[in-house]
Each structure stands twice: as structure tokens, then as C-alpha cells.
Amino acid sequence: AKELKSKLNVPIVFGGIHPTSVPEEVIENDFVDFVVVGEGEYAMLDLVKALDKGKPVDNIKNVWFKKNSRIIKNDVRPLIQDLDSLPFPDKELFYKKYPYTNTYYRILCSRGCPMVCTFCNNSYLKKLYKNKGRYLRRRSSDNIIKELSLAKENYPIKIVEFCDELFTYDKRWLNEFLSLYKQEINIPFSCSIHPNTVDEKIIKNLSECGCREIEIGVQTINPHIRKNILHRYETNQQILRALNLIYKYDIFCPVDMIFGLPGLGVEEHVDVLKFFNKHRVDYINFYWLRYYPKIEINQYKHFHKDQINENEQKAFFLGGANVNKELFKIQNFGTLMFFLPRKVVSFLIKIKFYKILPPMIFPFWSVLFSTIRTQLVNKRKEKIYEADVLSRYAYFIKKKLKHYLLRK
């Protein structure tokens, strides 16, 4: 944005979760003219119309801007309650530039989340939008099917990725939607669930209607941390029950885990390896705790006060603010262990083999092994979202190298 501002005389608008969380920091930059806080559809439309007609922008809700060295901070408007009223996103903007991406279609059927996890930006957004309308909203089945039908007509889609925070929280809507989806779309799909929102009937229905991948957030196997720090109230037994149901119906299932949670040391992270060696999953998505601005878990920052530097660029590669090299070795072992028999893994954990592994991990390492793992356990031999990841990395590496060489 700074470079664009130096070359082009155009207004620059920032939006998204970071500007929404800390608009006061973003607007301070000389090259930022406007910040859109919260939902941006109507705010951006109003802003563009006003600028186009030369009208004042003083009272456009959700918009912060500078005026005579002052920062004008407009209030947020109510949440959009009728999601069906919004036009479908123009995916052609991406597919035309990156045509290899048009084999999978990402779609959002809802906004908001019913959970209260302290590590998520929803914990802040719910406060921002208090008394501003119903936070958890869902599109109608007909509206979603219409978007997917148009996409199916225009692109060679092989998998649909439902990006909802929690796809299965409304059973009545889910049953209605899946019935329509199977009749009208009938393309393999992936989604994310919470273990307490599924039973065998739901998992069976998902499988029969084309679900080939379910991502499930476990985050931690420590009951105390899960309940008292993360504000998640499922048990390990409920997590295992959900996993067993998913595998019963041959659905590919990666789990999400957060490393670097407050109050957990090396031994507790090794316990994660032991747990998932005993209860095998398809693979683990390892994430690292980040103290995003104004989320609830920030009250526990003092656990890592000597390690935190939220502005370090290395956080992108190393995973989070509270970097711990020994834990990265454990993560590396967790990426590899599903290629080995249980007894071998148990022995390697016992002798602390993970200690000799590299002390950091880069995205490509994890992507490479998760993609290989995906293909090995893909019993139905159908296209799964992760199968495209390596080709995406290769494409962007090629583009970056070409750009770098041309600039040189």
C-alpha cells in the first residue's frame, strides 16, 4: 500500500480482521486513507459512491478516516441479517488470473460462530457487534444451491469447500441443505465441525451426500486448559467418539491442534504425540497460538512475557509469537509419525528421538508430508482439497522466482 501510494494518486482503503481489531493503529499510517471496520459490503459501497460523486464521507458507518489532521471514527452499522440479499462473490477475478484454482470452489454458508473460544477473532467481533443484531446468521439452502449451480456450470469443479466456522450446528438446516445438495450439485465436499455437534445420523448423511473430508478442531487434549483457558467444553471421550464415527464412514479427517498454549510445557506437548499415536488420525494440522489484538486469551500473555514479540516477521514461518524450538521438534515428529507403526513411534517417543529433528518448520515441509499422507489414506481415491496444495506452492514459487529475476 505504501508503494502504491507513492506511485498512484488514489484513495487506499484497509479492511479485514486486523484493521477491524486495531483501526487506531492502521489509520495512523500516512498511506492509509480509510479503514472499514467490521462487515464491509455496504460501507465500501457507500464510500465508493460518495467519492465518485464528490460527496462528504463524514457519516458513513463502519468507516474511519482523516480530516484536517483529525481521525473521524464512525460507529459500526448493524450486522447484515439477510445474507441472501448479498450478491454472489465474483470468483472470476481469481480464476482468470490463477486458472488452476477453478477445480475447487470455496463457499461460505453462514457468518458468525456459536462457540466462545478465547483464541479466535470471534471473541472480539461478538463484543464489537453487541446489540447490533443477531451474530450467528445462515444463508438459505436455495440461495447456496443457486450459487453452486452457477459455479458448476462455469467451472470444472471437483470439490466444494464449505468454509463455515461450524458447518453442522443447525441440524434442521443441515438435513434440508444436504438433500438439495445431493440432488442439484452432487460434487464431493469438505467442511469443518465441532465434536459436540454431530452424531452417527449426521455423519452418515454427510457421507452419503458427498462429504469426503471433515476437519475437526481439537486444539488441546488437556482438559483443564481446554475448559478454563480456551472455553471449550467437549471432553476427550466426545472427541474420540466423533473421530470414530467419521472413520466408520470412510471420511478423510485431519485434526487441528494448537501448540504454545499458556500453561503447557514440553511434556504436555509430548502427550499429544502419545495420544494421537494411540488414537490415529489421518494427520494433524499443527498451529501455533497467536495473541491476536483484543481477543480474550490475551489475558494469559504473562505466561510468555519473555518470548512475545508480536511484530516479528519470523512469526509467519515459525508459527506464532511464543516461539519454542523444542516444541517445533515435537511438531516435526508429529508430522512424520503417521508414516510409522505405532510400536515404532512409541519407542521413538520413549527415547526422545524428536530431540534430534530440526528446531524449526517451514510451510512447505508440513505441506509436503500432509499431501503425501492424504494420498496414502484416501481410500476412495477421490480428489481431496489438500491434493492441490503442492501444485499451488509450485505455481507461486515459480511466479516469485520469475518476478525476482526480472527485477534483478
CSV table of C-alpha atoms in Angstrom, one decimal:
chain,number,residue,atom,x,y,z
A,1,ALA,CA,0.0,0.0,0.0
A,2,LYS,CA,2.9,2.3,0.8
A,3,GLU,CA,4.4,1.7,-2.6
A,4,LEU,CA,1.1,2.2,-4.4
A,5,LYS,CA,0.5,5.4,-2.6
A,6,SER,CA,3.9,6.7,-3.7
A,7,LYS,CA,3.1,6.0,-7.4
A,8,LEU,CA,-0.7,6.5,-7.8
A,9,ASN,CA,-2.9,9.3,-6.6
A,10,VAL,CA,-5.8,7.0,-5.5
A,11,PRO,CA,-7.6,6.6,-2.1
A,12,ILE,CA,-6.4,3.5,-0.2
A,13,VAL,CA,-8.8,1.6,2.0
A,14,PHE,CA,-7.9,-1.1,4.5
A,15,GLY,CA,-10.4,-3.7,5.8
A,16,GLY,CA,-10.5,-7.1,7.3
A,17,ILE,CA,-9.9,-8.6,10.8
A,18,HIS,CA,-6.7,-6.7,11.6
A,19,PRO,CA,-8.0,-3.2,10.7
A,20,THR,CA,-11.2,-4.1,12.4
A,21,SER,CA,-9.4,-5.1,15.6
A,22,VAL,CA,-6.9,-2.2,15.7
A,23,PRO,CA,-8.2,0.6,13.4
A,24,GLU,CA,-6.5,3.2,15.5
A,25,GLU,CA,-3.1,1.7,14.6
A,26,VAL,CA,-3.9,1.1,10.9
A,27,ILE,CA,-5.3,4.6,10.2
A,28,GLU,CA,-2.1,6.2,11.7
A,29,ASN,CA,-0.2,5.2,8.6
A,30,ASP,CA,0.3,8.0,6.1
A,31,PHE,CA,-0.6,5.8,3.1
A,32,VAL,CA,-3.9,4.7,4.6
A,33,ASP,CA,-6.8,7.0,3.8
A,34,PHE,CA,-9.8,4.9,5.1
A,35,VAL,CA,-10.3,2.0,7.4
A,36,VAL,CA,-13.5,-0.1,7.1
A,37,VAL,CA,-14.3,-1.7,10.5
A,38,GLY,CA,-16.4,-4.9,10.5
A,39,GLU,CA,-18.6,-6.0,7.7
A,40,GLY,CA,-17.6,-4.1,4.6
A,41,GLU,CA,-20.2,-4.7,1.9
A,42,TYR,CA,-22.4,-1.7,2.4
A,43,ALA,CA,-19.7,0.5,4.0
A,44,MET,CA,-17.5,0.1,0.9
A,45,LEU,CA,-20.4,0.7,-1.5
A,46,ASP,CA,-21.4,3.9,0.3
A,47,LEU,CA,-17.8,5.1,0.4
A,48,VAL,CA,-17.2,4.4,-3.3
A,49,LYS,CA,-20.4,6.2,-4.2
A,50,ALA,CA,-19.5,9.2,-2.1
A,51,LEU,CA,-16.0,9.5,-3.5
A,52,ASP,CA,-17.3,9.1,-7.1
A,53,LYS,CA,-19.8,11.9,-6.6
A,54,GLY,CA,-17.5,14.1,-4.6
A,55,LYS,CA,-19.8,14.0,-1.6
A,56,PRO,CA,-18.7,14.0,2.1
A,57,VAL,CA,-17.9,10.7,3.8
A,58,ASP,CA,-18.3,12.1,7.4
A,59,ASN,CA,-21.3,9.9,8.4
A,60,ILE,CA,-20.6,6.6,6.6
A,61,LYS,CA,-20.9,4.0,9.3
A,62,ASN,CA,-18.1,1.5,9.7
A,63,VAL,CA,-15.6,3.9,8.1
A,64,TRP,CA,-12.7,5.7,9.9
A,65,PHE,CA,-10.8,8.4,8.0
A,66,LYS,CA,-8.6,11.5,8.4
A,67,LYS,CA,-10.0,15.0,8.2
A,68,ASN,CA,-7.9,18.1,9.0
A,69,SER,CA,-5.3,16.1,11.0
A,70,ARG,CA,-8.2,14.5,13.0
A,71,ILE,CA,-9.3,10.9,12.9
A,72,ILE,CA,-13.1,10.6,12.4
A,73,LYS,CA,-14.4,7.3,14.0
A,74,ASN,CA,-17.8,6.4,12.8
A,75,ASP,CA,-19.8,3.8,14.6
A,76,VAL,CA,-20.5,0.3,13.1
A,77,ARG,CA,-23.8,-0.3,11.5
A,78,PRO,CA,-26.0,-3.3,12.5
A,79,LEU,CA,-24.9,-6.7,11.2
A,80,ILE,CA,-26.3,-7.8,7.8
A,81,GLN,CA,-29.2,-10.1,8.9
A,82,ASP,CA,-30.4,-11.3,5.5
A,83,LEU,CA,-27.3,-12.9,3.9
A,84,ASP,CA,-29.4,-13.9,0.9
A,85,SER,CA,-29.6,-10.2,-0.1
A,86,LEU,CA,-25.9,-10.1,-0.9
A,87,PRO,CA,-24.7,-10.8,-4.5
A,88,PHE,CA,-22.6,-13.9,-5.1
A,89,PRO,CA,-18.8,-13.2,-5.0
A,90,ASP,CA,-17.1,-12.8,-8.3
A,91,LYS,CA,-14.7,-15.7,-8.3
A,92,GLU,CA,-13.7,-15.0,-11.9
A,93,LEU,CA,-11.4,-12.3,-10.5
A,94,PHE,CA,-9.2,-15.2,-9.2
A,95,TYR,CA,-9.9,-18.0,-11.6
A,96,LYS,CA,-9.0,-15.8,-14.6
A,97,LYS,CA,-5.6,-15.0,-13.1
A,98,TYR,CA,-5.0,-18.4,-11.5
A,99,PRO,CA,-6.9,-20.9,-13.6
A,100,TYR,CA,-5.6,-23.9,-11.8
A,101,THR,CA,-7.7,-22.9,-8.8
A,102,ASN,CA,-11.0,-23.4,-10.5
A,103,THR,CA,-11.2,-27.1,-9.7
A,104,TYR,CA,-12.2,-26.4,-6.2
A,105,TYR,CA,-14.9,-23.9,-5.0
A,106,ARG,CA,-14.8,-22.3,-1.6
A,107,ILE,CA,-18.1,-21.0,-0.3
A,108,LEU,CA,-19.4,-19.5,3.0
A,109,CYS,CA,-22.9,-20.5,4.1
A,110,SER,CA,-23.0,-18.6,7.3
A,111,ARG,CA,-21.4,-15.8,9.3
A,112,GLY,CA,-20.5,-15.9,13.0
A,113,CYS,CA,-19.9,-18.9,15.3
A,114,PRO,CA,-21.9,-20.4,18.1
A,115,MET,CA,-18.8,-21.2,20.1
A,116,VAL,CA,-17.0,-18.9,22.6
A,117,CYS,CA,-13.3,-19.9,22.0
A,118,THR,CA,-11.0,-17.4,23.6
A,119,PHE,CA,-8.2,-17.8,20.9
A,120,CYS,CA,-10.5,-16.8,18.0
A,121,ASN,CA,-11.3,-13.4,16.5
A,122,ASN,CA,-15.0,-14.2,17.0
A,123,SER,CA,-14.4,-13.4,20.7
A,124,TYR,CA,-13.7,-9.8,19.8
A,125,LEU,CA,-16.2,-9.5,17.0
A,126,LYS,CA,-19.0,-10.5,19.3
A,127,LYS,CA,-18.1,-7.6,21.6
A,128,LEU,CA,-17.8,-5.2,18.7
A,129,TYR,CA,-21.3,-6.1,17.5
A,130,LYS,CA,-23.0,-6.3,20.8
A,131,ASN,CA,-26.7,-5.1,20.4
A,132,LYS,CA,-26.1,-4.8,16.7
A,133,GLY,CA,-28.2,-7.7,15.5
A,134,ARG,CA,-28.1,-11.5,15.6
A,135,TYR,CA,-24.4,-12.5,15.3
A,136,LEU,CA,-24.9,-16.1,14.0
A,137,ARG,CA,-26.6,-16.0,10.6
A,138,ARG,CA,-27.2,-18.6,7.9
A,139,ARG,CA,-27.9,-18.3,4.2
A,140,SER,CA,-31.0,-20.2,2.9
A,141,SER,CA,-30.4,-23.6,1.2
A,142,ASP,CA,-31.9,-22.3,-2.1
A,143,ASN,CA,-29.5,-19.3,-2.1
A,144,ILE,CA,-26.4,-21.5,-1.6
A,145,ILE,CA,-27.6,-24.1,-4.2
A,146,LYS,CA,-28.1,-21.3,-6.7
A,147,GLU,CA,-24.5,-20.0,-6.3
A,148,LEU,CA,-23.1,-23.6,-6.5
A,149,SER,CA,-25.2,-24.3,-9.6
A,150,LEU,CA,-23.8,-21.3,-11.4
A,151,ALA,CA,-20.3,-22.3,-10.4
A,152,LYS,CA,-20.9,-25.8,-11.6
A,153,GLU,CA,-22.0,-24.5,-15.0
A,154,ASN,CA,-19.0,-22.2,-15.4
A,155,TYR,CA,-16.0,-24.1,-13.9
A,156,PRO,CA,-14.7,-27.7,-13.8
A,157,ILE,CA,-15.2,-28.1,-10.1
A,158,LYS,CA,-14.1,-31.3,-8.5
A,159,ILE,CA,-14.6,-30.4,-4.8
A,160,VAL,CA,-16.5,-27.8,-2.8
A,161,GLU,CA,-15.0,-26.5,0.3
A,162,PHE,CA,-17.5,-25.2,2.9
A,163,CYS,CA,-15.6,-22.6,4.9
A,164,ASP,CA,-18.1,-22.1,7.7
A,165,GLU,CA,-16.7,-21.9,11.2
A,166,LEU,CA,-19.0,-24.7,12.1
A,167,PHE,CA,-21.0,-26.4,9.4
A,168,THR,CA,-23.2,-28.8,11.5
A,169,TYR,CA,-24.6,-26.6,14.3
A,170,ASP,CA,-28.1,-26.4,12.9
A,171,LYS,CA,-29.4,-29.9,12.3
A,172,ARG,CA,-32.7,-28.9,10.6
A,173,TRP,CA,-30.9,-26.6,8.1
A,174,LEU,CA,-28.3,-29.3,7.5
A,175,ASN,CA,-30.8,-32.0,6.6
A,176,GLU,CA,-32.6,-29.7,4.2
A,177,PHE,CA,-29.5,-28.5,2.6
A,178,LEU,CA,-27.8,-31.9,2.2
A,179,SER,CA,-30.9,-33.2,0.5
A,180,LEU,CA,-30.9,-30.4,-2.0
A,181,TYR,CA,-27.1,-30.6,-2.5
A,182,LYS,CA,-27.2,-34.3,-3.4
A,183,GLN,CA,-30.0,-33.7,-6.0
A,184,GLU,CA,-28.7,-30.5,-7.6
A,185,ILE,CA,-24.9,-30.4,-7.1
A,186,ASN,CA,-23.6,-33.9,-6.1
A,187,ILE,CA,-19.9,-32.9,-6.0
A,188,PRO,CA,-17.5,-34.2,-3.2
A,189,PHE,CA,-17.2,-31.6,-0.5
A,190,SER,CA,-15.3,-30.8,2.7
A,191,CYS,CA,-16.4,-29.0,5.9
A,192,SER,CA,-15.4,-28.2,9.5
A,193,ILE,CA,-17.3,-29.5,12.6
A,194,HIS,CA,-17.2,-29.4,16.4
A,195,PRO,CA,-17.3,-32.8,18.0
A,196,ASN,CA,-20.3,-32.0,20.1
A,197,THR,CA,-22.5,-31.1,17.0
A,198,VAL,CA,-22.5,-34.5,15.3
A,199,ASP,CA,-24.0,-37.9,15.9
A,200,GLU,CA,-24.0,-41.0,13.7
A,201,LYS,CA,-27.0,-40.0,11.8
A,202,ILE,CA,-25.4,-36.7,10.8
A,203,ILE,CA,-22.1,-38.3,9.8
A,204,LYS,CA,-23.8,-40.9,7.8
A,205,ASN,CA,-25.9,-38.2,6.0
A,206,LEU,CA,-22.8,-36.2,5.3
A,207,SER,CA,-21.0,-39.2,3.8
A,208,GLU,CA,-24.0,-40.2,1.6
A,209,CYS,CA,-24.3,-36.7,0.3
A,210,GLY,CA,-20.7,-36.4,-0.8
A,211,CYS,CA,-18.6,-35.3,2.2
A,212,ARG,CA,-15.1,-36.6,1.7
A,213,GLU,CA,-13.2,-34.6,4.3
A,214,ILE,CA,-14.1,-33.3,7.7
A,215,GLU,CA,-11.8,-31.1,9.6
A,216,ILE,CA,-12.2,-31.2,13.4
A,217,GLY,CA,-10.7,-28.7,15.9
A,218,VAL,CA,-9.3,-30.5,18.9
A,219,GLN,CA,-6.8,-27.7,19.8
A,220,THR,CA,-5.6,-29.4,23.0
A,221,ILE,CA,-6.0,-32.8,24.8
A,222,ASN,CA,-5.5,-31.2,28.2
A,223,PRO,CA,-9.0,-30.9,29.9
A,224,HIS,CA,-8.0,-28.1,32.2
A,225,ILE,CA,-6.6,-25.9,29.5
A,226,ARG,CA,-9.4,-26.7,27.1
A,227,LYS,CA,-12.1,-25.7,29.6
A,228,ASN,CA,-10.6,-22.9,31.7
A,229,ILE,CA,-8.3,-21.2,29.1
A,230,LEU,CA,-9.9,-21.9,25.7
A,231,HIS,CA,-13.5,-22.1,26.9
A,232,ARG,CA,-14.2,-25.2,25.0
A,233,TYR,CA,-16.3,-27.7,26.9
A,234,GLU,CA,-16.1,-31.0,25.0
A,235,THR,CA,-14.2,-34.0,26.6
A,236,ASN,CA,-11.6,-36.2,25.1
A,237,GLN,CA,-14.2,-39.0,25.1
A,238,GLN,CA,-16.5,-36.9,23.0
A,239,ILE,CA,-13.7,-36.0,20.6
A,240,LEU,CA,-12.8,-39.7,20.1
A,241,ARG,CA,-16.5,-40.6,19.6
A,242,ALA,CA,-16.7,-38.1,16.8
A,243,LEU,CA,-13.5,-39.3,15.2
A,244,ASN,CA,-14.6,-42.9,15.3
A,245,LEU,CA,-17.9,-42.0,13.6
A,246,ILE,CA,-16.0,-40.1,10.9
A,247,TYR,CA,-13.7,-43.1,10.2
A,248,LYS,CA,-16.6,-45.5,10.3
A,249,TYR,CA,-17.9,-43.8,7.2
A,250,ASP,CA,-14.5,-43.6,5.4
A,251,ILE,CA,-14.3,-39.8,5.6
A,252,PHE,CA,-10.8,-38.3,5.5
A,253,CYS,CA,-10.2,-36.4,8.8
A,254,PRO,CA,-7.4,-34.1,9.7
A,255,VAL,CA,-7.4,-32.6,13.2
A,256,ASP,CA,-6.3,-29.1,14.3
A,257,MET,CA,-4.0,-28.7,17.3
A,258,ILE,CA,-2.6,-25.5,18.8
A,259,PHE,CA,0.9,-25.6,20.2
A,260,GLY,CA,2.3,-23.0,22.6
A,261,LEU,CA,-0.9,-22.7,24.7
A,262,PRO,CA,-0.3,-21.0,28.1
A,263,GLY,CA,0.5,-23.4,31.0
A,264,LEU,CA,1.6,-26.3,28.8
A,265,GLY,CA,5.3,-27.4,28.8
A,266,VAL,CA,7.3,-29.9,26.8
A,267,GLU,CA,5.8,-33.0,28.5
A,268,GLU,CA,2.3,-31.9,27.8
A,269,HIS,CA,3.1,-31.4,24.1
A,270,VAL,CA,4.7,-34.9,24.0
A,271,ASP,CA,1.4,-36.2,25.4
A,272,VAL,CA,-0.2,-35.0,22.2
A,273,LEU,CA,2.1,-37.4,20.3
A,274,LYS,CA,1.2,-40.3,22.6
A,275,PHE,CA,-2.5,-39.5,22.4
A,276,PHE,CA,-2.6,-39.5,18.6
A,277,ASN,CA,-0.3,-42.5,18.3
A,278,LYS,CA,-2.8,-44.4,20.3
A,279,HIS,CA,-5.8,-42.8,18.5
A,280,ARG,CA,-4.6,-42.5,14.9
A,281,VAL,CA,-6.0,-39.7,12.7
A,282,ASP,CA,-5.2,-39.0,9.1
A,283,TYR,CA,-2.9,-36.2,10.0
A,284,ILE,CA,-2.5,-33.3,12.4
A,285,ASN,CA,-2.7,-29.6,11.3
A,286,PHE,CA,-0.3,-28.0,13.8
A,287,TYR,CA,-1.0,-24.4,14.5
A,288,TRP,CA,0.7,-22.1,17.0
A,289,LEU,CA,-1.1,-19.7,19.4
A,290,ARG,CA,-1.0,-16.1,18.3
A,291,TYR,CA,-2.2,-13.4,20.6
A,292,TYR,CA,-4.3,-11.5,18.1
A,293,PRO,CA,-5.4,-8.0,19.1
A,294,LYS,CA,-8.2,-7.8,21.6
A,295,ILE,CA,-9.1,-11.5,21.7
A,296,GLU,CA,-10.0,-13.0,25.1
A,297,ILE,CA,-6.9,-15.2,25.5
A,298,ASN,CA,-4.7,-12.1,25.7
A,299,GLN,CA,-5.2,-12.0,29.4
A,300,TYR,CA,-2.8,-15.0,29.6
A,301,LYS,CA,0.1,-13.3,27.8
A,302,HIS,CA,2.1,-13.1,31.0
A,303,PHE,CA,2.8,-16.9,30.6
A,304,HIS,CA,5.0,-16.0,27.7
A,305,LYS,CA,6.1,-12.4,28.5
A,306,ASP,CA,9.8,-13.1,27.8
A,307,GLN,CA,9.2,-14.7,24.4
A,308,ILE,CA,6.5,-12.5,22.8
A,309,ASN,CA,7.2,-10.1,20.1
A,310,GLU,CA,4.1,-9.8,18.0
A,311,ASN,CA,5.7,-7.7,15.3
A,312,GLU,CA,8.4,-10.1,14.4
A,313,GLN,CA,8.3,-11.2,10.7
A,314,LYS,CA,9.6,-14.6,11.6
A,315,ALA,CA,6.3,-15.4,13.2
A,316,PHE,CA,4.9,-16.2,9.8
A,317,PHE,CA,7.4,-19.0,9.3
A,318,LEU,CA,7.8,-20.1,12.9
A,319,GLY,CA,4.1,-20.2,13.6
A,320,GLY,CA,3.4,-17.8,16.4
A,321,ALA,CA,4.6,-15.2,18.8
A,322,ASN,CA,5.7,-17.6,21.6
A,323,VAL,CA,8.3,-19.5,19.6
A,324,ASN,CA,9.9,-22.5,21.3
A,325,LYS,CA,12.4,-24.5,19.4
A,326,GLU,CA,12.0,-27.7,21.4
A,327,LEU,CA,8.3,-27.7,20.7
A,328,PHE,CA,9.0,-27.3,17.0
A,329,LYS,CA,11.0,-30.5,17.1
A,330,ILE,CA,7.9,-32.2,18.7
A,331,GLN,CA,5.8,-30.8,15.9
A,332,ASN,CA,8.1,-32.1,13.2
A,333,PHE,CA,7.9,-35.5,14.7
A,334,GLY,CA,4.1,-35.3,14.8
A,335,THR,CA,4.2,-34.6,11.1
A,336,LEU,CA,6.2,-37.7,10.4
A,337,MET,CA,4.9,-40.2,12.9
A,338,PHE,CA,1.8,-41.3,11.0
A,339,PHE,CA,4.1,-42.9,8.4
A,340,LEU,CA,5.4,-45.3,11.1
A,341,PRO,CA,3.9,-48.2,13.0
A,342,ARG,CA,2.5,-47.5,16.5
A,343,LYS,CA,5.1,-49.5,18.3
A,344,VAL,CA,8.0,-47.8,16.5
A,345,VAL,CA,6.5,-44.4,17.3
A,346,SER,CA,6.1,-45.4,21.0
A,347,PHE,CA,9.8,-46.4,21.1
A,348,LEU,CA,11.0,-43.2,19.4
A,349,ILE,CA,8.9,-41.1,21.8
A,350,LYS,CA,10.4,-43.1,24.7
A,351,ILE,CA,14.0,-42.4,23.7
A,352,LYS,CA,13.1,-38.8,22.8
A,353,PHE,CA,14.0,-39.1,19.1
A,354,TYR,CA,12.3,-35.9,18.4
A,355,LYS,CA,15.2,-34.0,20.0
A,356,ILE,CA,17.5,-34.6,17.0
A,357,LEU,CA,15.0,-33.2,14.5
A,358,PRO,CA,15.3,-29.6,13.1
A,359,PRO,CA,14.3,-26.9,15.6
A,360,MET,CA,12.0,-25.1,13.1
A,361,ILE,CA,9.5,-25.8,10.5
A,362,PHE,CA,8.6,-24.1,7.2
A,363,PRO,CA,5.3,-24.3,5.5
A,364,PHE,CA,6.5,-26.4,2.6
A,365,TRP,CA,7.7,-29.2,4.9
A,366,SER,CA,4.3,-29.6,6.5
A,367,VAL,CA,2.5,-29.3,3.2
A,368,LEU,CA,4.7,-32.0,1.5
A,369,PHE,CA,4.1,-34.6,4.2
A,370,SER,CA,0.5,-33.8,4.7
A,371,THR,CA,-0.1,-34.1,1.0
A,372,ILE,CA,1.7,-37.5,0.8
A,373,ARG,CA,-0.3,-38.7,3.8
A,374,THR,CA,-3.5,-37.5,2.2
A,375,GLN,CA,-2.9,-39.7,-0.9
A,376,LEU,CA,-1.9,-42.7,1.1
A,377,VAL,CA,-5.0,-42.8,3.2
A,378,ASN,CA,-7.5,-41.6,0.6
A,379,LYS,CA,-9.4,-44.9,0.4
A,380,ARG,CA,-12.0,-43.7,-2.2
A,381,LYS,CA,-9.2,-42.2,-4.4
A,382,GLU,CA,-11.3,-39.1,-5.0
A,383,LYS,CA,-10.0,-35.6,-5.2
A,384,ILE,CA,-9.4,-34.1,-1.8
A,385,TYR,CA,-8.7,-30.4,-1.2
A,386,GLU,CA,-5.1,-31.0,0.1
A,387,ALA,CA,-4.1,-32.8,-3.1
A,388,ASP,CA,-3.9,-29.4,-4.8
A,389,VAL,CA,-1.6,-27.8,-2.2
A,390,LEU,CA,1.7,-28.8,-3.7
A,391,SER,CA,0.8,-27.6,-7.1
A,392,ARG,CA,-0.2,-24.3,-5.6
A,393,TYR,CA,3.1,-23.9,-3.8
A,394,ALA,CA,5.0,-24.8,-7.0
A,395,TYR,CA,3.0,-22.3,-9.0
A,396,PHE,CA,3.7,-19.4,-6.6
A,397,ILE,CA,7.3,-20.3,-6.2
A,398,LYS,CA,7.7,-20.2,-10.0
A,399,LYS,CA,5.9,-16.8,-10.1
A,400,LYS,CA,8.0,-15.4,-7.3
A,401,LEU,CA,11.3,-16.5,-8.9
A,402,LYS,CA,10.3,-15.1,-12.2
A,403,HIS,CA,9.4,-11.8,-10.6
A,404,TYR,CA,12.6,-11.7,-8.7
A,405,LEU,CA,14.8,-12.5,-11.7
A,406,LEU,CA,13.0,-9.8,-13.8
A,407,ARG,CA,13.6,-7.2,-11.1
A,408,LYS,CA,17.2,-8.2,-10.9
